[in-house]
Coordinates of C-alpha atoms and ligand atoms in Angstrom, one line a residue:
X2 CA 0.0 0.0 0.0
X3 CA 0.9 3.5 -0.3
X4 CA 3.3 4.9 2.1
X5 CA 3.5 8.9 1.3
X6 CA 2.5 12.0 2.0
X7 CA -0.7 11.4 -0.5
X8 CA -1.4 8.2 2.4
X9 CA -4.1 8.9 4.4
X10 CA -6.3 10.5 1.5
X11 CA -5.8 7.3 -0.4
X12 CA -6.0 4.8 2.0
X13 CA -9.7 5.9 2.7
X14 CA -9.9 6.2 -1.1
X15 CA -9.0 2.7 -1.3
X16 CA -11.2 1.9 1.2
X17 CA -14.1 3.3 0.1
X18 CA -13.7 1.3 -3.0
X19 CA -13.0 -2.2 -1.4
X20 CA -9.7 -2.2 -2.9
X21 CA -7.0 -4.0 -0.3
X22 CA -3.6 -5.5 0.2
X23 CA -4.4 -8.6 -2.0
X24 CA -6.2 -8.1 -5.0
X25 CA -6.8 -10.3 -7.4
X26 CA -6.5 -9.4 -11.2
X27 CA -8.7 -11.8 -12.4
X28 CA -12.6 -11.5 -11.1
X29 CA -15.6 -12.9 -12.6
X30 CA -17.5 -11.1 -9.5
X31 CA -17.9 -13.3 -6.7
X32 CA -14.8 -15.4 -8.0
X33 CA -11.6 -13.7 -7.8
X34 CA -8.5 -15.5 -9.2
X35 CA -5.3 -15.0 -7.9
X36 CA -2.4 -17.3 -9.7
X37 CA -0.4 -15.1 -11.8
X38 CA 2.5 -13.1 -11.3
X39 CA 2.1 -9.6 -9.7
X40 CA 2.1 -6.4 -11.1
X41 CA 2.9 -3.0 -9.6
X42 CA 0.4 -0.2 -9.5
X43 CA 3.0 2.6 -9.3
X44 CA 1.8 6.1 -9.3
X45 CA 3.0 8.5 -11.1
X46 CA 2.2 11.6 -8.5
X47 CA 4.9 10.1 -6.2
X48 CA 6.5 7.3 -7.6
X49 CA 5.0 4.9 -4.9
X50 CA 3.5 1.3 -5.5
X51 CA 0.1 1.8 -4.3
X52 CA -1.2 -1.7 -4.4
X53 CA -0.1 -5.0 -6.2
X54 CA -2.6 -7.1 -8.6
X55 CA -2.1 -10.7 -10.0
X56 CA -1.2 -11.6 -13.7
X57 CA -3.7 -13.7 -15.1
X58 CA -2.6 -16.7 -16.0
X59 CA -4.5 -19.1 -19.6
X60 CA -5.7 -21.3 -16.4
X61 CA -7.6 -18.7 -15.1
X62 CA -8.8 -17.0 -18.4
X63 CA -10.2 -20.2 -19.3
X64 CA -12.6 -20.0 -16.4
X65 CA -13.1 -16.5 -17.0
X66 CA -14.5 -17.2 -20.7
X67 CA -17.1 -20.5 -19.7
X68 CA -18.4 -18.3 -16.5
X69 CA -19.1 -15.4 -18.8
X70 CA -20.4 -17.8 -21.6
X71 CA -22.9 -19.2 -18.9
X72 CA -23.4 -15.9 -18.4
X73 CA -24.6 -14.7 -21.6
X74 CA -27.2 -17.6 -21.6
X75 CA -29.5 -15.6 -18.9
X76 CA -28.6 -12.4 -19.4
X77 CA -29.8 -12.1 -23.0
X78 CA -32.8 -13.4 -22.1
X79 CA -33.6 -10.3 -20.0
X80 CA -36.0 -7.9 -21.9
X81 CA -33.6 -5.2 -22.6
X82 CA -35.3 -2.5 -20.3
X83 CA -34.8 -4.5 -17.2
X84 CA -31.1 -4.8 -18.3
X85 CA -31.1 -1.2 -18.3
X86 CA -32.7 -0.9 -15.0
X87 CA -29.4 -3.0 -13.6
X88 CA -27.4 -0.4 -15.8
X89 CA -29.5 2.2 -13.5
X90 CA -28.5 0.7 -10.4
X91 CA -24.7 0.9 -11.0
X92 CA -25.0 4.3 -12.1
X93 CA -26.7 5.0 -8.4
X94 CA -23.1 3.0 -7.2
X95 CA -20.8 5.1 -9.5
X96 CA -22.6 8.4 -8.3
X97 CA -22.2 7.5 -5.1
X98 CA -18.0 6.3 -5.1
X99 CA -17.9 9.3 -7.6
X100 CA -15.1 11.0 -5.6
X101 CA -13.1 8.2 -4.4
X102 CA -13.1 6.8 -8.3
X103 CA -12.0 10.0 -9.4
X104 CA -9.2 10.4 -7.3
X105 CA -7.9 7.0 -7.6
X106 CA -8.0 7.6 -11.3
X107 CA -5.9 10.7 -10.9
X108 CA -3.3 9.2 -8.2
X109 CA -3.0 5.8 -10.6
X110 CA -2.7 7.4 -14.0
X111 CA -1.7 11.0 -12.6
X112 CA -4.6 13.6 -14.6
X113 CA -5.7 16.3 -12.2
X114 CA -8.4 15.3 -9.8
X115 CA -11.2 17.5 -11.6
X116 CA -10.6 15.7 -14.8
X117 CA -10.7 12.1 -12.3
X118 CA -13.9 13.7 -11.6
X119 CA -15.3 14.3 -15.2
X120 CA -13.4 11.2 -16.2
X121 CA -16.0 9.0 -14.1
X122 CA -18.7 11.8 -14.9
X123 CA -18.6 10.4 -18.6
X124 CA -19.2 7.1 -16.8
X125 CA -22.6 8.2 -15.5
X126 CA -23.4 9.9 -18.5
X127 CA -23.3 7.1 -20.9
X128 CA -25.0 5.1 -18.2
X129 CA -27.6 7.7 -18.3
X130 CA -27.3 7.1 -22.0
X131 CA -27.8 3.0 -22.2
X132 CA -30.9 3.0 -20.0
X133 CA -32.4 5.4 -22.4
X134 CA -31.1 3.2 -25.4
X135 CA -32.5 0.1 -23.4
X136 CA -35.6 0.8 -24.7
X137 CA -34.8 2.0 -28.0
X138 CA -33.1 -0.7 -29.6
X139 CA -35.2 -0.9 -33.2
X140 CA -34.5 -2.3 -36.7
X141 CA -36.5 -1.1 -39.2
X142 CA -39.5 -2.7 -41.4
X143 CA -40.0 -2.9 -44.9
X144 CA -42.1 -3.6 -47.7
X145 CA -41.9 -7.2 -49.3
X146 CA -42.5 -7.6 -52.7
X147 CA -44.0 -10.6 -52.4
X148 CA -47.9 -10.5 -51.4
X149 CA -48.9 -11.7 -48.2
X150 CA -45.4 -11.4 -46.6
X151 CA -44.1 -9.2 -43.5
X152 CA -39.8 -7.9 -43.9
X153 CA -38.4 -6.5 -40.6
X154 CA -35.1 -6.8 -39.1
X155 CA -34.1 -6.9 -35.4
X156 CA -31.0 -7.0 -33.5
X157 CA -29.6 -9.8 -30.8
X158 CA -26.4 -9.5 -28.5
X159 CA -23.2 -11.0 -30.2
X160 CA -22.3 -12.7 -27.4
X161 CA -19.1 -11.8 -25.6
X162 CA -17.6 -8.2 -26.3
X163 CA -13.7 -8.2 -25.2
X164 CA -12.5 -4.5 -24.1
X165 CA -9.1 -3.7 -24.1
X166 CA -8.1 0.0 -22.9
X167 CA -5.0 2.8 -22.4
X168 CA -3.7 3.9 -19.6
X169 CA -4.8 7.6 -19.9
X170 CA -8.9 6.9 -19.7
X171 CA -8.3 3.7 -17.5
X172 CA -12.5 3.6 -16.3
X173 CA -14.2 5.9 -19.3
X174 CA -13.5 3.7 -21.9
X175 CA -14.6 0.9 -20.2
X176 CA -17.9 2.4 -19.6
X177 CA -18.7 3.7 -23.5
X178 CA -18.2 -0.1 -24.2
X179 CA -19.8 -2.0 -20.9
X180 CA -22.8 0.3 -20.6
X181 CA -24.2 -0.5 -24.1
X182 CA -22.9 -4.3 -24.4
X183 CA -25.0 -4.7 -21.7
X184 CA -28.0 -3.2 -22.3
X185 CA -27.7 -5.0 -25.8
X186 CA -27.7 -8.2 -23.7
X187 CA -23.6 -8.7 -24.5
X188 CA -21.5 -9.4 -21.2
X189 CA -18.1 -8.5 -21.1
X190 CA -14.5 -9.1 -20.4
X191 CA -12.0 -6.3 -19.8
X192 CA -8.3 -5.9 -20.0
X193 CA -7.3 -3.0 -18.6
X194 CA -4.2 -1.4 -19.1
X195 CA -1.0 -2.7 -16.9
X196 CA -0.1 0.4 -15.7
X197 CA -3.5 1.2 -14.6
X198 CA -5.0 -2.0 -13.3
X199 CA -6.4 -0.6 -9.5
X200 CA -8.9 1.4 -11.0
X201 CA -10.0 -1.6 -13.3
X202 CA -10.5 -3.7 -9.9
X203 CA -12.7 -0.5 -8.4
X204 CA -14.6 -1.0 -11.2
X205 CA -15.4 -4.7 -11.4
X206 CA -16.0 -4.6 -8.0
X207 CA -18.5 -1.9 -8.1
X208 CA -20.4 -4.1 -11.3
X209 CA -20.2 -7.3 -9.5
X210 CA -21.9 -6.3 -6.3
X211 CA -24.8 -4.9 -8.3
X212 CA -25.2 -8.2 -10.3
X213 CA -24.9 -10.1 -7.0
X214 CA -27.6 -8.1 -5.5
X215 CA -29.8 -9.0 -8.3
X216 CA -29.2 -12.8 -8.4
X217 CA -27.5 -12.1 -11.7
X218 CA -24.9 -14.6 -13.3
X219 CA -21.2 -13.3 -11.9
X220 CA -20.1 -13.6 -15.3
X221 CA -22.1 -10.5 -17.2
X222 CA -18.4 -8.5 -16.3
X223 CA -15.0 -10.1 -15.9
X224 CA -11.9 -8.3 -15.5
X225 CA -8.7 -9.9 -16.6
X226 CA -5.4 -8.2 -15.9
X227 CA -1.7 -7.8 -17.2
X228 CA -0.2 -6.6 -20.3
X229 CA -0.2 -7.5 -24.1
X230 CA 0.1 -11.3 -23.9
X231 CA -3.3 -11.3 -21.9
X232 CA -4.9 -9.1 -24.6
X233 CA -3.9 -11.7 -27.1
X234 CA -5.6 -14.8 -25.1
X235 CA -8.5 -12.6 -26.2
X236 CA -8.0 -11.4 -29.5
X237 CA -7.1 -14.8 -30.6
X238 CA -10.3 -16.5 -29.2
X239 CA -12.9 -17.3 -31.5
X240 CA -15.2 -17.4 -28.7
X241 CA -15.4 -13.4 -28.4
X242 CA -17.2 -12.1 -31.5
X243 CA -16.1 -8.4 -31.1
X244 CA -12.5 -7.1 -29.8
X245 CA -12.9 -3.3 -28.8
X246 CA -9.7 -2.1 -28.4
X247 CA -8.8 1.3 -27.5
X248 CA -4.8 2.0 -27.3
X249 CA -2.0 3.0 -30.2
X250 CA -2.1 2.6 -33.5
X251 CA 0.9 -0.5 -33.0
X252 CA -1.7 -2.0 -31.2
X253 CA -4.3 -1.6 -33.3
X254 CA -2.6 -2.6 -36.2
X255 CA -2.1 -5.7 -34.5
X256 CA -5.2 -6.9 -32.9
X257 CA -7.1 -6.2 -36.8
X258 CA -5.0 -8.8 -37.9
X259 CA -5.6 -10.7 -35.6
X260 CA -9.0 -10.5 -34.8
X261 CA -9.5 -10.4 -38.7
X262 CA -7.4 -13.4 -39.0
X263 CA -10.4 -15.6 -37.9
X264 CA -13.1 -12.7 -39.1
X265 CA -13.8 -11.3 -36.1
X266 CA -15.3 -8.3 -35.6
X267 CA -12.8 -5.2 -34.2
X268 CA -13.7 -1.7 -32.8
X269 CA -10.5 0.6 -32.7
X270 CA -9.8 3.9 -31.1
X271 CA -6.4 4.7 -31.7
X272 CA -3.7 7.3 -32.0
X273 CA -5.1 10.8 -33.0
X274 CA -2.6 13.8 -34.4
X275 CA -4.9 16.4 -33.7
X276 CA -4.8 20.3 -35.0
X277 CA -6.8 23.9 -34.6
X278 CA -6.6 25.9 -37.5
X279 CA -6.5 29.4 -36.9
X280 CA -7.6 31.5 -39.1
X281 CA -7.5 35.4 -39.3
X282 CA -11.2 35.8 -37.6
X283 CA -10.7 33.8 -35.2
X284 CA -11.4 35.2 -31.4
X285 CA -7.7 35.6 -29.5
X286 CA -8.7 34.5 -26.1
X287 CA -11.1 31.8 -26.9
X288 CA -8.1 30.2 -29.2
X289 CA -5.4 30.6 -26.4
X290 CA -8.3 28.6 -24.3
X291 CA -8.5 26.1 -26.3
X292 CA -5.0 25.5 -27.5
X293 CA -3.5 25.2 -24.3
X294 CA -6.1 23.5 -22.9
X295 CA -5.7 20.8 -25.4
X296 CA -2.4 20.5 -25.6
X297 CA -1.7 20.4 -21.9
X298 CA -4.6 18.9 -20.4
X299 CA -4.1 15.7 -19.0
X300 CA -0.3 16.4 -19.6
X301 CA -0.9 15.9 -23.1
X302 CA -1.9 12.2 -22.7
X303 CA -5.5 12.4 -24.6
X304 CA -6.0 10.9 -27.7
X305 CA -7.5 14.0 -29.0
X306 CA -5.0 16.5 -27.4
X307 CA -3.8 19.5 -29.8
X308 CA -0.7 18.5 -31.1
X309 CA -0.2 20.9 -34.2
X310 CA -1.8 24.5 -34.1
X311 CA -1.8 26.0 -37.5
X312 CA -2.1 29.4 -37.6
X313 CA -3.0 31.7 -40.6
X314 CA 0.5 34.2 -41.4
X315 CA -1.0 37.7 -40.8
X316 CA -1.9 36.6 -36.9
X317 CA 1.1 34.4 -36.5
X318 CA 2.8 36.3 -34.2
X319 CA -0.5 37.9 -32.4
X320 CA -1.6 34.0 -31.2
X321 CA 2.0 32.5 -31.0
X322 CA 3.1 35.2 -28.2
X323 CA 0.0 34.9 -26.7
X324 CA -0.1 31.0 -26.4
X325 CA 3.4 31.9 -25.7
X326 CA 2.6 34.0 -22.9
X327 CA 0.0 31.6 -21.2
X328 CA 2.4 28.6 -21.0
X329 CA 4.2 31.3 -18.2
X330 CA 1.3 30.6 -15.8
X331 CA 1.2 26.8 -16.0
X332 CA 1.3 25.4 -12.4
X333 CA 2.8 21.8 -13.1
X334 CA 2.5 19.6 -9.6
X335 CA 0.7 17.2 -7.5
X336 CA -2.6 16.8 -9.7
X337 CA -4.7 15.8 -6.2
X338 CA -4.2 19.3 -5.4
X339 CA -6.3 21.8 -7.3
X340 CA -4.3 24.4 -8.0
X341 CA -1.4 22.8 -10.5
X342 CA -2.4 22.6 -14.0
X343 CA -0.4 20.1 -15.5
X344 CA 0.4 16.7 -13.6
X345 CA 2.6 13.9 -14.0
X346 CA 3.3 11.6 -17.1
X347 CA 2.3 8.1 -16.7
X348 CA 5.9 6.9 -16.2
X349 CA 9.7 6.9 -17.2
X350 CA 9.0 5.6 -20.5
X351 CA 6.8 8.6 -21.8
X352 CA 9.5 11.3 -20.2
X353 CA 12.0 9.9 -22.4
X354 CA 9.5 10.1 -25.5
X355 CA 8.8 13.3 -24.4
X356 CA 12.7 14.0 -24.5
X357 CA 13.6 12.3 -27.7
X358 CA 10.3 14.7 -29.4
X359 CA 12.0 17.7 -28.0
X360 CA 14.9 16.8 -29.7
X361 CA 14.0 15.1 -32.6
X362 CA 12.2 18.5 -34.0
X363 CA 15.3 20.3 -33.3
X364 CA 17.5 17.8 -35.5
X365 CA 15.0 18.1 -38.4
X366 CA 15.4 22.1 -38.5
X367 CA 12.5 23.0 -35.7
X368 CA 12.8 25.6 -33.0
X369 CA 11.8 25.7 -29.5
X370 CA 9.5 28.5 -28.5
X371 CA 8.9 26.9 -24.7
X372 CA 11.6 25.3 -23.2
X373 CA 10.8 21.6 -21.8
X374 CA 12.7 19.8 -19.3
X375 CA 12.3 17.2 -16.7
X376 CA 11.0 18.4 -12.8
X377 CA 13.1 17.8 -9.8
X378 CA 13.3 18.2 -6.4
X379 CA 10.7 18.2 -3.9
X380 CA 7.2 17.0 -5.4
X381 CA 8.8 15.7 -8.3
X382 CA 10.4 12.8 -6.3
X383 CA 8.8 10.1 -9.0
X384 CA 10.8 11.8 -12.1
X385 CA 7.7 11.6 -14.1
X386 CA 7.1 15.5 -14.5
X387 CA 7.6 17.5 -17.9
X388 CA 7.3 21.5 -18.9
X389 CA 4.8 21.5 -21.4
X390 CA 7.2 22.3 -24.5
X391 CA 6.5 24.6 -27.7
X392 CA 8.0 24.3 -30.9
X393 CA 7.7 25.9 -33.9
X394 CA 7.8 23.2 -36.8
X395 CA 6.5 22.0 -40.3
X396 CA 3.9 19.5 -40.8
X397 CA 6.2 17.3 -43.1
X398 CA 8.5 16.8 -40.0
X399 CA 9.0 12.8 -39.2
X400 CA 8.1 13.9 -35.6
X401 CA 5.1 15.9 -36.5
X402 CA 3.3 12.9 -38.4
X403 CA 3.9 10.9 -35.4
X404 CA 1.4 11.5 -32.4
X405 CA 3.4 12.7 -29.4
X406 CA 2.0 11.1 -26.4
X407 CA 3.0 14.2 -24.0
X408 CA 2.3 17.8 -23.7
X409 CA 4.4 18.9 -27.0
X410 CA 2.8 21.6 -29.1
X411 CA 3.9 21.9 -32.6
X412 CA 2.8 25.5 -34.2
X413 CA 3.3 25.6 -37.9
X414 CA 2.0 28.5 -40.3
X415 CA -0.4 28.6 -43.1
X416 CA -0.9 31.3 -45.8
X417 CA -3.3 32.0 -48.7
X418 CA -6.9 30.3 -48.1
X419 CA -8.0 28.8 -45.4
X420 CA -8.1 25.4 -48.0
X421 CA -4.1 25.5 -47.3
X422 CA -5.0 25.5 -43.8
X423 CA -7.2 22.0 -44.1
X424 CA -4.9 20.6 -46.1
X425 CA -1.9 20.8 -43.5
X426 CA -4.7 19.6 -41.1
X427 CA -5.3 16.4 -43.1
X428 CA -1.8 15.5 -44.1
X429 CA -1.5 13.5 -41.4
X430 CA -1.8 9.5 -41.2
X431 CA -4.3 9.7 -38.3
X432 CA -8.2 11.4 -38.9
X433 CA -9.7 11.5 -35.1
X434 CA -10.2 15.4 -33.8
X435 CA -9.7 18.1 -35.4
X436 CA -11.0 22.4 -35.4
X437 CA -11.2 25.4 -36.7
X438 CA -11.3 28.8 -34.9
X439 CA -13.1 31.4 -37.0
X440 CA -15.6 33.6 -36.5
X441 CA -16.2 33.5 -40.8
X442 CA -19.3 31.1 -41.6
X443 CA -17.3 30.5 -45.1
X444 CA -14.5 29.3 -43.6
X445 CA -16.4 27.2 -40.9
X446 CA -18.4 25.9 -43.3
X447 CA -15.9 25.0 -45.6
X448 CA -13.9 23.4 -42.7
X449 CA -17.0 20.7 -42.3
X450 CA -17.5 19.9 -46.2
X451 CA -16.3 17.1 -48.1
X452 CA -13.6 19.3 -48.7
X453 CA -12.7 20.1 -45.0
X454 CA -11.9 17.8 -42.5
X455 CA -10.8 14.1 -42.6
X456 CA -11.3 13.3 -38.8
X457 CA -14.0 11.7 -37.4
X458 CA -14.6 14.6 -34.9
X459 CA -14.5 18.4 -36.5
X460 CA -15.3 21.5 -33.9
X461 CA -15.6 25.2 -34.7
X462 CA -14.8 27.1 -32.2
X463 CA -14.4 24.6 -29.6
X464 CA -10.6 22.8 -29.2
X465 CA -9.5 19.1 -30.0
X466 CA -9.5 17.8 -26.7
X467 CA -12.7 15.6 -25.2
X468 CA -15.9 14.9 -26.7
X469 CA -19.5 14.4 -25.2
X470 CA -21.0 11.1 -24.6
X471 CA -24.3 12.2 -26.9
X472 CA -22.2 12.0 -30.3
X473 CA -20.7 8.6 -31.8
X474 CA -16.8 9.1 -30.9
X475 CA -14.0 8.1 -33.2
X476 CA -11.6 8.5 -36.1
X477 CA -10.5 7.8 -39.5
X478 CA -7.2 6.4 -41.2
X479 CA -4.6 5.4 -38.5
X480 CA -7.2 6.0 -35.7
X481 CA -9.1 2.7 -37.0
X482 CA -12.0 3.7 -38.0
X483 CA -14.0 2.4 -34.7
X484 CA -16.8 4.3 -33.4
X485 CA -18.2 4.1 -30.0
X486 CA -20.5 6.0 -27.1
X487 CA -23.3 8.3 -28.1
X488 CA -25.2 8.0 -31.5
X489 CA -26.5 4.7 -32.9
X490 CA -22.8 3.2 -32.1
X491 CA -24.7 0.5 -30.2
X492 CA -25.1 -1.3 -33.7
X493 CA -21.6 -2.8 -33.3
X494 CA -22.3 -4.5 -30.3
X495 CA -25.5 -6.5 -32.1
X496 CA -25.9 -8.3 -35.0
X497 CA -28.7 -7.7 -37.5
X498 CA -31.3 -10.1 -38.5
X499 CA -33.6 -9.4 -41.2
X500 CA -36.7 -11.7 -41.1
X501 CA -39.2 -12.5 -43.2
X502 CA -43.1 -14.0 -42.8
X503 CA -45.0 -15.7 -45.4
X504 CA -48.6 -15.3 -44.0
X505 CA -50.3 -17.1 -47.2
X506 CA -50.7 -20.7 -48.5
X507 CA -48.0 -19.7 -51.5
X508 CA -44.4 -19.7 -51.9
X509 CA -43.6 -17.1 -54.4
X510 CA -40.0 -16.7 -54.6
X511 CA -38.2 -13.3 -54.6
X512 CA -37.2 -11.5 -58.2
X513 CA -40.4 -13.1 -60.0
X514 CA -38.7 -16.4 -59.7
X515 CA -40.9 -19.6 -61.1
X516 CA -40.2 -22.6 -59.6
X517 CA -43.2 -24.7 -60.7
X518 CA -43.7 -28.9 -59.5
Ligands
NAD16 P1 -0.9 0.8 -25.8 O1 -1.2 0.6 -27.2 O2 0.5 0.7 -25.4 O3 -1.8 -0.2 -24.9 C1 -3.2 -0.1 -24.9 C2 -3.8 -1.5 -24.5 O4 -3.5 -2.5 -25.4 C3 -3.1 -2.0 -23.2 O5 -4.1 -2.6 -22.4 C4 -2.1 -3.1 -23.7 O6 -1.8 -4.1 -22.8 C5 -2.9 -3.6 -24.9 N1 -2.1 -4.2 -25.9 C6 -1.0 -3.8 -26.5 N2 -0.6 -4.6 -27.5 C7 -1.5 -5.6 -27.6 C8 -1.7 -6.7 -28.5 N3 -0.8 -7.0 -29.4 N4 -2.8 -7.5 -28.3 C9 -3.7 -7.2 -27.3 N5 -3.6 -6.2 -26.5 C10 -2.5 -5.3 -26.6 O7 -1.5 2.3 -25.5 P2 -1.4 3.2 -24.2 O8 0.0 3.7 -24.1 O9 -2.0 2.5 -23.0 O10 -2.4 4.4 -24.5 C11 -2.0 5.5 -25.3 C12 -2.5 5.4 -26.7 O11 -3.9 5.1 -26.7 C13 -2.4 6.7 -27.5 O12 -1.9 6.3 -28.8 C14 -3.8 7.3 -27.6 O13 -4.0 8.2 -28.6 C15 -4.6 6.0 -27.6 N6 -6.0 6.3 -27.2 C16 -6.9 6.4 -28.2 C17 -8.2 6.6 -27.8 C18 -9.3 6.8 -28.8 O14 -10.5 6.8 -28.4 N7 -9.0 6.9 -30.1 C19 -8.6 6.8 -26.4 C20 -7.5 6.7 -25.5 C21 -6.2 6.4 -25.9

């Protein structure tokens, strides 16, 4: 358990949210596993291990898969509304350990506490969300054009949805996927990420006491934990119909051809490389908002942080100096306490990607408006804090196509129309957020065109960075093309069935057919 200054705060934290000493990384609710080898939870904030979790081992995910296939049996026999009304209850559970989740999110992955906060906020919401949708799940009918006949279609669960997720939304993501596989009558198995596996346990725990209370199977949510070669027990498995995996575009790359391999079905959420256009009518202090929001929120560990800001030549200066200028007044610190803007980095790892960017755009010609560097001394004991970093660069740069998991901002200059501005924008391999900020309907409108934007999310006037759970969430190219959340993105986790009733005493075949005995 923790042993520092954050202790007492996250020893109740812990408590509140039955997390102990021993915890098992393998759950199917009431069964907890505990086999494998053990993995660290080390937070970033401090550098201590704040609880240990078991490995799972292919024993144990064995078990895991034939409790939740027994599982699916009952559970999509439930009408759909009452499988939102369980969806309800757990949303009265998350409302509830609200705080305590939050701030465990925000000591185990190291984002400021109000965004721990929002982070299990979206939880609620989408919950909100499914037990709307559990009532709404239609297919559509149609006309036959044969007499006497009835065409509809209808959905049914798939079966079991695997979930795999990042580090920097460890519960969210989770949620988007769990909330609607359920109410579609799916059950699930997660894989959290392996440097964020405490808040996974919260989580599972907080779902299996809610299907216990019910008398429902343990198996509707299983949580197995450790790192890649767990993911793959999954991804290989025939037995799990859908893969949603949300992580880097290595990742994804793999698990489609995997999952593909044996024609599964895969929903990705991958790498973003995110940009604001600026354009000349844009408004000064709502840009500087939302650029440095976005590119240091989260320490610049979203998948739709702003990475590049392309700004139109005749303000260049203007909102460069001013972005410039707001960067002085970053508080970068303990993200428990309110008043630091920037926290932490998940780990070692990302400081030295973080290092190498900084470097990297220097060696291909770049040059560094806002000095980065590493934090230390007191408060940075756990080496895992960065200065958010500035450098002025050109979209062709190797480091600039790449997304930079960290908080490195890449400004770049366009001329001409604001077309030059959208093409910069989309010459890019990844296609997930994207924004102009302009105050000229032309422009905007142009932005959102088939001409405009390539990304599966385009704001005007708004930043990059986070989405609402109302609107289906995803990207194109490199981001893998998965869509989830809001919208009708519940379709992936069903299958369609179209059906067709003969109510006569013939059997006229389709197309006019004549099939005479
Ligand atoms: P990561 O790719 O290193 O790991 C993500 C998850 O995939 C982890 O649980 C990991 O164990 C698992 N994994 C890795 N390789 C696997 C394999 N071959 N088979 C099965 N599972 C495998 O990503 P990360 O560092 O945790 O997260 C950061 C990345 O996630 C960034 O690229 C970010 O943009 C992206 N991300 C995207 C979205 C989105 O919605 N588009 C949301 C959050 C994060």
């Amino acid at each position: 358990m923790a042993n520092t200054r954050n202790n007492t705060a996250i020893a109740e934290t812990l408590k509140a949210l039955e997390i102990t000493s021993e915890n098992a990384g393998t759950s199917t609710g009431a069964k907890t596993m505990n086999a494998g080898a053990v993995i660290h939870s080390v937070s970033p904030v401090d550098g201590e291990v704040i609880a240990s979790v078991t490995q799972t081992t292919s024993e144990e995910y064995e078990q895991v898969m034939q409790t939740a296939a027994e599982a699916f049996k009952v559970w999509r026999t439930m009408p759909a509304p009452q499988r939102g009304e369980i969806v309800r209850q757990f949303n009265e559970e998350l409302r509830s350990l609200k705080e305590p989740l939050g701030k465990l999110v925000s000591y185990e992955m190291g984002k400021s506490y109000q965004e721990g906060l929002g982070e299990v906020q979206e939880m609620i919401d989408i919950c909100d969300f499914a037990v709307g949708l559990s009532r709404q799940l239609h297919g559509l009918t149609m006309h036959s054009e044969r007499p006497g006949h009835r065409m509809y279609e209808q959905y049914h669960p798939l079966g079991i949805v695997g979930i795999i997720s990042a580090f920097n939304f460890p519960v969210a993501v989770w949620s988007w996927n769990t909330a609607l596989a359920w109410v579609c009558g799916d059950v699930c198995i997660w894989k959290p990420s392996e440097k964020t596996p405490l808040t996974g346990i919260a989580c599972q725990k907080i779902a299996a006491r809610i299907f216990s209370k019910n008398n429902l199977p343990e198996g509707i949510s299983c949580l197995i934990n450790g790192d890649y070669k767990v993911g793959e027990l999954m991804t290989q498995d025939e037995r799990v119909p859908l893969i949603s995996a949300t992580g880097s575009t290595r990742m994804g790359k793999q698990v489609a051809q995997t999952v593909g391999g044996r024609l599964g079905k895969s929903l990705l959420e991958l790498g973003g490389n995110n940009a604001i256009i600026v354009t000349p009518d844009s408004d000064l202090k709502m840009t500087v908002i939302g650029a440095v929001f976005g590119a240091v929120g989260t320490a610049g560990q979203r998948c739709t942080s702003t990475r590049r800001l392309i700004i139109h030549e005749s303000i260049y200066d203007k909102v460069t100096n001013a972005v410039v200028d707001a960067y002085k007044q970053l508080r970068i610190g303990n993200p428990l306490d309110e008043n630091n803007h920037v926290g932490p980095v998940i780990d070692k790892e990302a400081v030295k990607n973080y290092q190498n960017a900084l470097e990297k755009v220097v060696a291909e010609g770049g040059k560094i408006l806002v000095e980065g560097g590493v934090l230390e001394g007191e408060g940075y004991e756990s080496g895992c804090y960065v200065k958010p970093a500035i450098a002025e660069a050109e979209n062709h740069f190797e480091i600039v196509q790449h997304e930079t998991f960290a908080p490195v901002l890449y400004i770049m200059k366009y001329s001409g129309d604001v077309a030059n501005a959208i093409e910069l924008q989309n010459g890019v391999r990844q296609g997930l957020s994207s924004a102009i900020m302009t105050n000229n309907l032309r422009e905007a409108e142009r932005f959102l065109s088939v001409a405009g934007s390539d990304c599966g999310i385009a704001n005007v006037n708004i930043g990059t960075s986070g989405a609402e759970i109302g609107g289906a969430f995803g990207g194109e190219k490199e981001t893998g093309g998965g869509r989830e959340s809001g919208s009708d993105a519940w379709k992936v986790y069903m299958r369609r069935q179209t059906n067709t009733i003969n109510y006569t005493t013939q059997l006229p075949l389709a197309q006019g057919i004549k099939f005479d005995l």
